[in-house]
Structures are given as structure tokens and as C-alpha cells.
mmCIF file with all atom_site columns, C-alpha atoms in Angstrom:
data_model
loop_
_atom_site.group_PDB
_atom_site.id
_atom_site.type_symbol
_atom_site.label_atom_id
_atom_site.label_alt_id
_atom_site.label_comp_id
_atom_site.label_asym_id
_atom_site.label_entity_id
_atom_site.label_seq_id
_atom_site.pdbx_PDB_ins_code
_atom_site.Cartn_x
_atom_site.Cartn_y
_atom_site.Cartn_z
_atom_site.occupancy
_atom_site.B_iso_or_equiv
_atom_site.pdbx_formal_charge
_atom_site.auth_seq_id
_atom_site.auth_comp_id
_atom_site.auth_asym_id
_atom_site.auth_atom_id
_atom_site.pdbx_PDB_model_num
ATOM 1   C CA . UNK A 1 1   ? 105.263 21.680 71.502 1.00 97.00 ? 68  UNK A CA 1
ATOM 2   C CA . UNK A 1 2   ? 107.881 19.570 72.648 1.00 98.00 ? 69  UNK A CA 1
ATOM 3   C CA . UNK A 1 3   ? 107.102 15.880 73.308 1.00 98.00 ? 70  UNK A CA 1
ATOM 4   C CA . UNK A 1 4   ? 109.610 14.437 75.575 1.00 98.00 ? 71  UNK A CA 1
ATOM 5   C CA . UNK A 1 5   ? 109.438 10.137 76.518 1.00 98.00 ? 72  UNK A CA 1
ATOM 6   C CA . UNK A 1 6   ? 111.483 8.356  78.402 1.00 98.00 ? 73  UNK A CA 1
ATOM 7   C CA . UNK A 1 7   ? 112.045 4.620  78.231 1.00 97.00 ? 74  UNK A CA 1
ATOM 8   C CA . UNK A 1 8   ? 113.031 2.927  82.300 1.00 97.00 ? 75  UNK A CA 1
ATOM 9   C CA . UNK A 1 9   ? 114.168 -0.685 82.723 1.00 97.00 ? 76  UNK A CA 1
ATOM 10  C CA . UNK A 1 10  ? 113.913 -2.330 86.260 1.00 98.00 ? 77  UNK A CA 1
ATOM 11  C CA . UNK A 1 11  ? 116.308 -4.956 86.776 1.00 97.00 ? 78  UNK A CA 1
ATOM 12  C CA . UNK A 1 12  ? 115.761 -8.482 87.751 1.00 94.00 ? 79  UNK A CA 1
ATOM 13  C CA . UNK A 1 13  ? 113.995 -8.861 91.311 1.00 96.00 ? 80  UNK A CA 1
ATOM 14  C CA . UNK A 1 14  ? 114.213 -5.167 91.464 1.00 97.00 ? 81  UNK A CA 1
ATOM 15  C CA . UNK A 1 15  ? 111.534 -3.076 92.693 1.00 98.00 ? 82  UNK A CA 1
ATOM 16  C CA . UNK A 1 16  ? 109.028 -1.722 90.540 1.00 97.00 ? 83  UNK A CA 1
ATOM 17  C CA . UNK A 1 17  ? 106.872 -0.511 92.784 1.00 98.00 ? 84  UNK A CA 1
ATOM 18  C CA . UNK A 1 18  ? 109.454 1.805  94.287 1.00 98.00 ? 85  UNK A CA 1
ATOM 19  C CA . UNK A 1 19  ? 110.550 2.721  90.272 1.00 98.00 ? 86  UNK A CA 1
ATOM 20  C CA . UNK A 1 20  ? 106.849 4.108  89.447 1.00 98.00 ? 87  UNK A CA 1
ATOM 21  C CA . UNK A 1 21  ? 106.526 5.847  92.968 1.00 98.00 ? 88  UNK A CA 1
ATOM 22  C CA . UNK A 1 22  ? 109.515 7.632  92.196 1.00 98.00 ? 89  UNK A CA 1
ATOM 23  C CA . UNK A 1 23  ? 108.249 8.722  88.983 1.00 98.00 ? 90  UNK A CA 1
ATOM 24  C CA . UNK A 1 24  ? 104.872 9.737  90.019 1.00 98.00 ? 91  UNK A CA 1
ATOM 25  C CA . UNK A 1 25  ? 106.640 12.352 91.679 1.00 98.00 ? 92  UNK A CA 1
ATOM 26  C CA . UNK A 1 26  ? 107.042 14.495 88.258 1.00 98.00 ? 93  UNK A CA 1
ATOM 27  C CA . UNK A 1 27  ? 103.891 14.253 88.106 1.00 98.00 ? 94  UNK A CA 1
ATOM 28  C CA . UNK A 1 28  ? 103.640 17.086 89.945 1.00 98.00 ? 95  UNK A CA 1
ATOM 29  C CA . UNK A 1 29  ? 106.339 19.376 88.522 1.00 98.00 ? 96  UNK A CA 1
ATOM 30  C CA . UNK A 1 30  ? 104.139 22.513 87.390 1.00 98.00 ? 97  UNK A CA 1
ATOM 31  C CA . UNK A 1 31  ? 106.240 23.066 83.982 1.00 98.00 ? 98  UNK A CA 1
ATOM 32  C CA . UNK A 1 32  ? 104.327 20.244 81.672 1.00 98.00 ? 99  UNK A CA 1
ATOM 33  C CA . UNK A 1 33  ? 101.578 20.648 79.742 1.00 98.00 ? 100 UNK A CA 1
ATOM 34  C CA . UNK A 1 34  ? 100.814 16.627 80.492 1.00 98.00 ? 101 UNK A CA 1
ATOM 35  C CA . UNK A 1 35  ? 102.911 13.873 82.246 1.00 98.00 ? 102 UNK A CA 1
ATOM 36  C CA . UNK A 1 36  ? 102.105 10.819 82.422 1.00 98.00 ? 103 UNK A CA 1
ATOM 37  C CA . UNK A 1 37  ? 104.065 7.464  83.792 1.00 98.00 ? 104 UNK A CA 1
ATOM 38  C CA . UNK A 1 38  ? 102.863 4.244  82.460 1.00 97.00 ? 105 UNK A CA 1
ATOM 39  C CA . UNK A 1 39  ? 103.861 0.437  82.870 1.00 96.00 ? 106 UNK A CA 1
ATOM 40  C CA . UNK A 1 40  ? 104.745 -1.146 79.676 1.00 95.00 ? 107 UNK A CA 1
ATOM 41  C CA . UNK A 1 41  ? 101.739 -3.944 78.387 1.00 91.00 ? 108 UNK A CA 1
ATOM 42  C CA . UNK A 1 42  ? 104.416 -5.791 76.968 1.00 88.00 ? 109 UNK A CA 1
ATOM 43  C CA . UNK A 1 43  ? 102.037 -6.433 73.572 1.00 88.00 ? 110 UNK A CA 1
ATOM 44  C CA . UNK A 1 44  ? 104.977 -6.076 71.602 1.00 86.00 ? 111 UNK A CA 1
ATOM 45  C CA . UNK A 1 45  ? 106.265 -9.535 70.654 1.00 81.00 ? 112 UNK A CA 1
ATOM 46  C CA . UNK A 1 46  ? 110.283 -8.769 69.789 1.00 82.00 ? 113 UNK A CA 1
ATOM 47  C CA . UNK A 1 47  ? 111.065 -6.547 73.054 1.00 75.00 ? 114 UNK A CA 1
ATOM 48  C CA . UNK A 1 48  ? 109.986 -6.759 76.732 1.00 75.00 ? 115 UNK A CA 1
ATOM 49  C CA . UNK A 1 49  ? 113.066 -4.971 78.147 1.00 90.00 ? 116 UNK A CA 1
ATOM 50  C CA . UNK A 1 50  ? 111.003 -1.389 79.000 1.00 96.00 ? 117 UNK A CA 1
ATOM 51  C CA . UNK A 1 51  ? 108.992 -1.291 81.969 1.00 97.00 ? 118 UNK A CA 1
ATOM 52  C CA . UNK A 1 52  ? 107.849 2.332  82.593 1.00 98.00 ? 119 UNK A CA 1
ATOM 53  C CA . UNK A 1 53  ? 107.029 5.262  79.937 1.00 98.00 ? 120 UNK A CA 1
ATOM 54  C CA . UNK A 1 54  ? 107.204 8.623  81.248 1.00 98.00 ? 121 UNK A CA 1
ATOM 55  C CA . UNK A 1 55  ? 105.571 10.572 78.518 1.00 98.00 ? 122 UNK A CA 1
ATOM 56  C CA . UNK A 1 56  ? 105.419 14.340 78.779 1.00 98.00 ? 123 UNK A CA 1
ATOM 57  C CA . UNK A 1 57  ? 104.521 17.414 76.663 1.00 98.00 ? 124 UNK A CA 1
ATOM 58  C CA . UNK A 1 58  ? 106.120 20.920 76.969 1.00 98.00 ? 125 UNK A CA 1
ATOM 59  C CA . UNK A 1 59  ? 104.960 24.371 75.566 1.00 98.00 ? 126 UNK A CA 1
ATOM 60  C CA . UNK A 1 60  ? 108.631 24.792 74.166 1.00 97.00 ? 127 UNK A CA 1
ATOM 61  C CA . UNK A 1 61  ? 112.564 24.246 74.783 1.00 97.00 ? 128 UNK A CA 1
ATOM 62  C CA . UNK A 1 62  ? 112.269 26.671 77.528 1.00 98.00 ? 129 UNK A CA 1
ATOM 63  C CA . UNK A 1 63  ? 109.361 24.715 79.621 1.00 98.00 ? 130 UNK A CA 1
ATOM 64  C CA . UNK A 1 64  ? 111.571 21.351 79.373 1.00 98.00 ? 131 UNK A CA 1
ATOM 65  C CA . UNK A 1 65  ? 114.656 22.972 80.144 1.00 98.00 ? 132 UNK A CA 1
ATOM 66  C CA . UNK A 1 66  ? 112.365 24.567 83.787 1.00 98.00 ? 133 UNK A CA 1
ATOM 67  C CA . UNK A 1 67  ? 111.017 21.040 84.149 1.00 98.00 ? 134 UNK A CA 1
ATOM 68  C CA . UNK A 1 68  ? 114.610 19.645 84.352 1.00 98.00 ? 135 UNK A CA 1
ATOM 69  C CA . UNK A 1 69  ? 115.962 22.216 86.874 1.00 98.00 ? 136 UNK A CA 1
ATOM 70  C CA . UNK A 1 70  ? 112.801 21.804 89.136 1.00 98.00 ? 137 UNK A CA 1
ATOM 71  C CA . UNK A 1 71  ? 113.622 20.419 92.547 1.00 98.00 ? 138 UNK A CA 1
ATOM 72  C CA . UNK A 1 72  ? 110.715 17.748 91.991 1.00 98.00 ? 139 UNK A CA 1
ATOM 73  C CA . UNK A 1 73  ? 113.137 16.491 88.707 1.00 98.00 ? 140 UNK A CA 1
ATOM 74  C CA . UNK A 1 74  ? 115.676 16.214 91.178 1.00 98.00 ? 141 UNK A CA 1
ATOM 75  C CA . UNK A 1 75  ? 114.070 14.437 93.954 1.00 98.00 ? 142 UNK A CA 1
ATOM 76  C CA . UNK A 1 76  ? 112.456 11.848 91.607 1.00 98.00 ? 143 UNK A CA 1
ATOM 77  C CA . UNK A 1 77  ? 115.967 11.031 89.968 1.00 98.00 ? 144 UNK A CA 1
ATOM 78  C CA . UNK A 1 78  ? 117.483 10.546 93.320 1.00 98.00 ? 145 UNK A CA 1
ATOM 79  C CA . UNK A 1 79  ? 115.024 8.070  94.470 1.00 98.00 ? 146 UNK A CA 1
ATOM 80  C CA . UNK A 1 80  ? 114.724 6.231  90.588 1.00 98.00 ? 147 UNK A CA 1
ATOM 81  C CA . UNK A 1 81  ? 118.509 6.241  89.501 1.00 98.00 ? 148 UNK A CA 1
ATOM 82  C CA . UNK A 1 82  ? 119.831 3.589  91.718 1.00 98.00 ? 149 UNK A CA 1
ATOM 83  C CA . UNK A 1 83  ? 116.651 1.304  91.010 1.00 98.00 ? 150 UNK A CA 1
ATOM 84  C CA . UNK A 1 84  ? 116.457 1.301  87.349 1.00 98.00 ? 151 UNK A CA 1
ATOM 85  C CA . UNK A 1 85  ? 118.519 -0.341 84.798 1.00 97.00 ? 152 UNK A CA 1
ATOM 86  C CA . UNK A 1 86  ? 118.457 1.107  81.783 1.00 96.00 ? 153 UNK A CA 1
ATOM 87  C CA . UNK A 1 87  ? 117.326 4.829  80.960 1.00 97.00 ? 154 UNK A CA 1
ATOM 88  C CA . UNK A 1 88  ? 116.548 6.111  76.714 1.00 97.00 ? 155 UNK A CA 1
ATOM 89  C CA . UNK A 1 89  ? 115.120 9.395  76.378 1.00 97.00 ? 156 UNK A CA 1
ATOM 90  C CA . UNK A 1 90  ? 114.109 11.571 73.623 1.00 98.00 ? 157 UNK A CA 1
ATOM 91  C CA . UNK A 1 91  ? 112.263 14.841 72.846 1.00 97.00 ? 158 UNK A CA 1
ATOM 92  C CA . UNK A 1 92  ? 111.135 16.116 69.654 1.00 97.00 ? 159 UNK A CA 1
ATOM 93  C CA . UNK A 1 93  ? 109.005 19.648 68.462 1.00 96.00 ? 160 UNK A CA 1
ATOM 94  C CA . UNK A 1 94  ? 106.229 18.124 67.116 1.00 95.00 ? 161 UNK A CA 1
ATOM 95  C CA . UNK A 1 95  ? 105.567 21.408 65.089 1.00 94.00 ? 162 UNK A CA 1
ATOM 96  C CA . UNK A 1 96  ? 108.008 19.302 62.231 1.00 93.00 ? 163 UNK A CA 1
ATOM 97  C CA . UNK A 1 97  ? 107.355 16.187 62.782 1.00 93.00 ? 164 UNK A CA 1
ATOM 98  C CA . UNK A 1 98  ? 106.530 13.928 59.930 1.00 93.00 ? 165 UNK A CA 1
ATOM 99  C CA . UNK A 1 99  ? 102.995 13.620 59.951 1.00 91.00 ? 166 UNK A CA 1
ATOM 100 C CA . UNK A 1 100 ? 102.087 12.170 56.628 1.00 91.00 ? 167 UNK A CA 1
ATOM 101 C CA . UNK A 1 101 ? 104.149 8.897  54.299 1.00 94.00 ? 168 UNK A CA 1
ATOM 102 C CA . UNK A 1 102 ? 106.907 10.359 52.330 1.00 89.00 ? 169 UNK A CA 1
ATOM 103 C CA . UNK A 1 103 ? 107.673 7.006  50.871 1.00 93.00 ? 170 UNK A CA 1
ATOM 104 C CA . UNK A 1 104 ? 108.183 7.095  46.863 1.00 90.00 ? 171 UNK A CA 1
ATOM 105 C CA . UNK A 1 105 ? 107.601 3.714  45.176 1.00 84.00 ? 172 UNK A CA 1
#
């Protein structure tokens, strides 16, 4: 499975309403296992610059890669790229991820 988050800042004054109605739109793309958008709690106390998590899971490489190309993908990034700030993604198989401390004392 391939776990795929994205990170979205909104700038100052901007409009984040707008930001997570353009999201919600990928919602609705039919290649993810699960999507979800979320608004950052801010409960971290050393960085408030994120506002919105899209979080999404993917049965491989190939299901990510259909997600991107989808005309939904598309339409949401049209509508979010000139409203947001700043943009991190990554994706990872979580087949090998690290699930357990390798640390050595």
C-alpha cells in the first residue's frame, strides 16, 4: 500500500474555506483506497505553518499514478494552487516501512 500526505499552507488573510473546498473535491477521485482532508489542530507547539492534511492510501504505484491523471486531480489543483502557500508531499509503501525501534544503545 502506498500512503501518500500532503502538507497545504494558506497564506495570510487567505481563504481557507475556498482551500478545503477545493480539496474535498479528491475526495471523490475513485482510485484511493481512503482520502481524507483535514485542518491542522495546531497541538504541536514548535510549528503552526500547515493548515490542511490531505492523507490518502493507494493499492500500489499504479493506483497513485491513476489518481494523479484523474480529471478530479486536475480540477482540484486548479482551484487550490493559486490559494495556497506552501505545498510538501510525500508517499511511501508501507509494506517496508519501519515498524519497530532499530535504535542500538
Amino acid at each position: 500500500m502506498i500512503r501518500h500526505i500532503v502538507f497545504f499552507s494558506v497564506p495570510e488573510g487567505g481563504d481557507a474555506d475556498a482551500v478545503e473546498a477545493g480539496l474535498s473535491i479528491l475526495t471523490e477521485n475513485p482510485h484511493a483506497t481512503v482520502l481524507e482532508i483535514g485542518r491542522n489542530a495546531r497541538s504541536d507547539l514548535y510549528d503552526e505553518k500547515v493548515d490542511f492534511i490531505v492523507y490518502g492510501e493507494f493499492e500500489d504505484e499504479a493506483a497513485l499514478a491513476a489518481y494523479r491523471a484523474h480529471p478530479l486531480y486536475e480540477k482540484s489543483t486548479s482551484l487550490v494552487r493559486p490559494l495556497r502557500e506552501m505545498r510538501i508531499a510525500a508517499d511511501f509503501d508501507s509494506s517496508v516501512a519501519v515498524r519497530h525501534s532499530r535504535y542500538r544503545d
